[in-house]
Amino acid sequence: MAKLRVTTVQSRVLLVVLVLFGAVSAPGQDRATPNPQLASKEINSRVETLLKQMTLEEKIGQTVQYSAGFATGPSASKLTYDELVAKGQVGSMLNVVGAEKTNHYQHIAMEKSRLHIPILFGLDVIHGHRTTFPVPLAIAASWDPGAAETVARVAAEESRADGIAWVFSPMVDIARDPRWGRIIESDGEDPYLSSALARAWVKGYQQGDLSKPDSVAACVKHFAAYGAVIAGRDYNTADMSELTLRQVYLKPYYAAVDAGAATVMTSFNSINGVPATANPFTLTQVLRKEWHFDGFVVSDWGAVAELKNHAIGDGPTVARKALEAGTDMDMEGDLYGTVIAAQVRAGKIPESVVDEAVRRILRVKFALGLFDHPYTEAGPAYAATEQKREIARKVADETMVLLKNDPVEGVGALLPLTAKAKTVALIGPMADDALDLLGAWTVAGNKKDVITLKSALQQRLGDGLLYAPGCGLLSGEDESVLNSVTFTGPEASVNQTLPDDSKTIAEAVETARKADVAILALGEPTNWMEGEAASRVHLGFTGNQEKLLEAVVATGKPVVLVVVAGRPLELTWAAEHVPAILEAWSPGIEAGPAVEDVLFGDVNPSGKLPSSFPRSVGQEPLYYAQSPTGRPAHGDLSHLPRNAAEKFVSRYMDEQNSALFPFGWGLSYTRFTYGTPTVDRAQVPVREIVDDHRPVVTVSVDVRNTGSVAGTEVVQMYIRDTEASMEQPVRELKGFTRVTLAPGETKHATFPLGFDELNFYNLDMKKTVEPTTYDIWVGGSSLATAETKLKIVE
């Protein structure tokens, strides 16, 4: 029997054989800086030498960022960009892409500005730069930090070749409400999974050495708690206890900072009444004092100026509050450059506050090597090479989540499709939509690089493929939505000509009747209806896609539903009536081949959900790690209450409490069985755990492939503290690993438990471990039933 030793996370991806990541460690008061490069004596000596030569205006110039290209809001600059750069009145620019364009401004900075300080160019690089990979939520579905690191590595190389030394990624906001459009950029609902991925993103971008010519500075966003905006409405406020903030929402940010992230971006929301961009608690107390962050903080687009809308002061006042709170750079707010100097001279802002912000910015510029190598050498035009496509396809393969795969009469499990399916009908608006398959927020991506599902299946099946679009993504009822779309960024377009869906649905039904099996590719318009400013109150398929699905299912033909979306959708009807459902997310340039791989069994799906899928939008926010209640509901309670015991509990009258597809869920073409997990120590003294932050207990479990094909299982470990001084969630993920097993093979997986996994925040907001009993489950989802216990004693 093979043995597999797992520390905290084990993962595999093309070009990465084995990547091990440690658990998120507790932030100690005496720990060293998380990025020694930024704290180095050499860099800080150069910073101080330069700072002494700078005038007040030149210092403030370093805190100013403007966009000289594609924008997500109105431009704030009143001077030409050439003039700003020559005067030293801008320290960073965003949305300037390519060697020719970046070198233009860099030559001005290095040759015409008095102190020759280079410009730092930044860009939204969310799921790849030129090579577009699956969206971040999809990458989280791989449960493979190695995949995230690979995507970041490729993106960093391509970004640096385009003159971009700073990427506004990763977004590590905990997102528990899919009504919020930016869930697509997140790693999902769980702080442990998100923390593991946050470290991987930073490692891939920065390589532990910002001075490498193909490294970029990562920017962790959005600090903080942006994913908790009330009702899932973008830019809304977040309101929560400090306990929840620390125990859930801050953890992934800390993991990224602890991994050495060079920069942090503030969020648009307020937190408990204090806007995040002017919040001294999060930006100074937590980020600088507790976490020892040495990099710099940039606002989100216009967020400093938007503080006026939060009604905490006029322009000069909000600029002062943001700067003093710890926001070092003003992105497109046009306030730092216009109102700070006068306040410094009037004695309202100490110049030392400006100096500290400039130090932090210059540290990053020196660390990136921009003073020594400011220019970008022009290279050949980008091409989606076979090597890059292979990497993109491999990552996309791992992100596919098989939600359902029921048997069909005469076939058995519908997937994978076999030679019996000689004629396949491909139906749906997502089947040949390159732009939406590419995914939202692809600034430098190109839909021409996308291989669609139709193209991939046509190559595989030839005349055996029948195709019908079925309907559009939107219908006439969506005219108000169309009229509200004014965003005109890269690759953002809306087809205002809506098809006659009644006719095309009828044609699709006839196409399905001619086939042995029908594949429906449905979803939502990912490129402009997901991401920023894309909140929804209805989470079903848009337009007439649900009608199309019901019409095709009514033919009696076996149906495979492929869902293309960057957020969990409401799939209740489909889950009841469709035998096979594959969540494909937004797969990127290799969308078609990756979906084809899974549908035909070339790849055995291994993805697991990073976010719970609701039965109804009324359940949101929905997540597995719920806090306990004094009146818990037991069972599914899908019926109306029949007695007081079923009535007076924490439940809905018209729906089950549980998710339709829960966190960690994902099926395979094989079967995995779990032995009973064990702990190597049944009891551990609490003092041993608190005094020594290393693992003190090992949880072990045997996992066996009892099916007929090889497969990869994501083995997950959950715990519950049953006797804590503060109530703890009913389950919390505290370990996972990807285990690949041949048919009949068994492997022995182990997980560490120590202070990092067992601690929680007490009433004094201090991390602690107490005498208690932990329930421990290991399995293939958050519904794991294989159980053991651990006793913590005095």
GROMACS .gro file of N, CA and C in nm, residues 126 128 134 146 170 199 204 350 394 407 507 581 698 794:
model
   42
  126ILE      N    1  -0.577   3.944  -1.379
  126ILE     CA    2  -0.663   3.871  -1.287
  126ILE      C    3  -0.654   3.720  -1.303
  128GLY      N    4  -0.440   3.560  -1.566
  128GLY     CA    5  -0.350   3.558  -1.679
  128GLY      C    6  -0.342   3.695  -1.743
  134PRO      N    7  -0.852   2.999  -1.672
  134PRO     CA    8  -0.983   3.007  -1.604
  134PRO      C    9  -0.984   3.117  -1.499
  146GLY      N   10  -0.073   2.474  -0.656
  146GLY     CA   11   0.024   2.469  -0.764
  146GLY      C   12  -0.031   2.526  -0.893
  170PRO      N   13  -0.326   3.906  -0.609
  170PRO     CA   14  -0.453   3.835  -0.611
  170PRO      C   15  -0.562   3.905  -0.531
  199ARG      N   16  -0.122   3.244  -0.075
  199ARG     CA   17   0.023   3.225  -0.071
  199ARG      C   18   0.078   3.184  -0.208
  204GLY      N   19   0.389   3.279  -0.703
  204GLY     CA   20   0.401   3.275  -0.848
  204GLY      C   21   0.437   3.410  -0.908
  350PRO      N   22   0.174   6.635   0.929
  350PRO     CA   23   0.320   6.634   0.945
  350PRO      C   24   0.385   6.583   0.818
  394LYS      N   25  -0.425   2.225  -1.907
  394LYS     CA   26  -0.405   2.144  -1.788
  394LYS      C   27  -0.472   2.208  -1.667
  407PRO      N   28  -2.729   0.768  -1.367
  407PRO     CA   29  -2.740   0.668  -1.474
  407PRO      C   30  -2.857   0.698  -1.567
  507GLU      N   31  -3.599   2.507  -3.321
  507GLU     CA   32  -3.494   2.446  -3.404
  507GLU      C   33  -3.401   2.360  -3.318
  581ILE      N   34  -2.449   1.711  -1.494
  581ILE     CA   35  -2.420   1.855  -1.490
  581ILE      C   36  -2.272   1.875  -1.465
  698THR      N   37  -0.104   1.415   1.448
  698THR     CA   38  -0.121   1.378   1.308
  698THR      C   39  -0.250   1.301   1.290
  794GLU      N   40  -0.588   1.996   3.029
  794GLU     CA   41  -0.508   2.093   3.103
  794GLU      C   42  -0.363   2.045   3.114
   0.00000   0.00000   0.00000
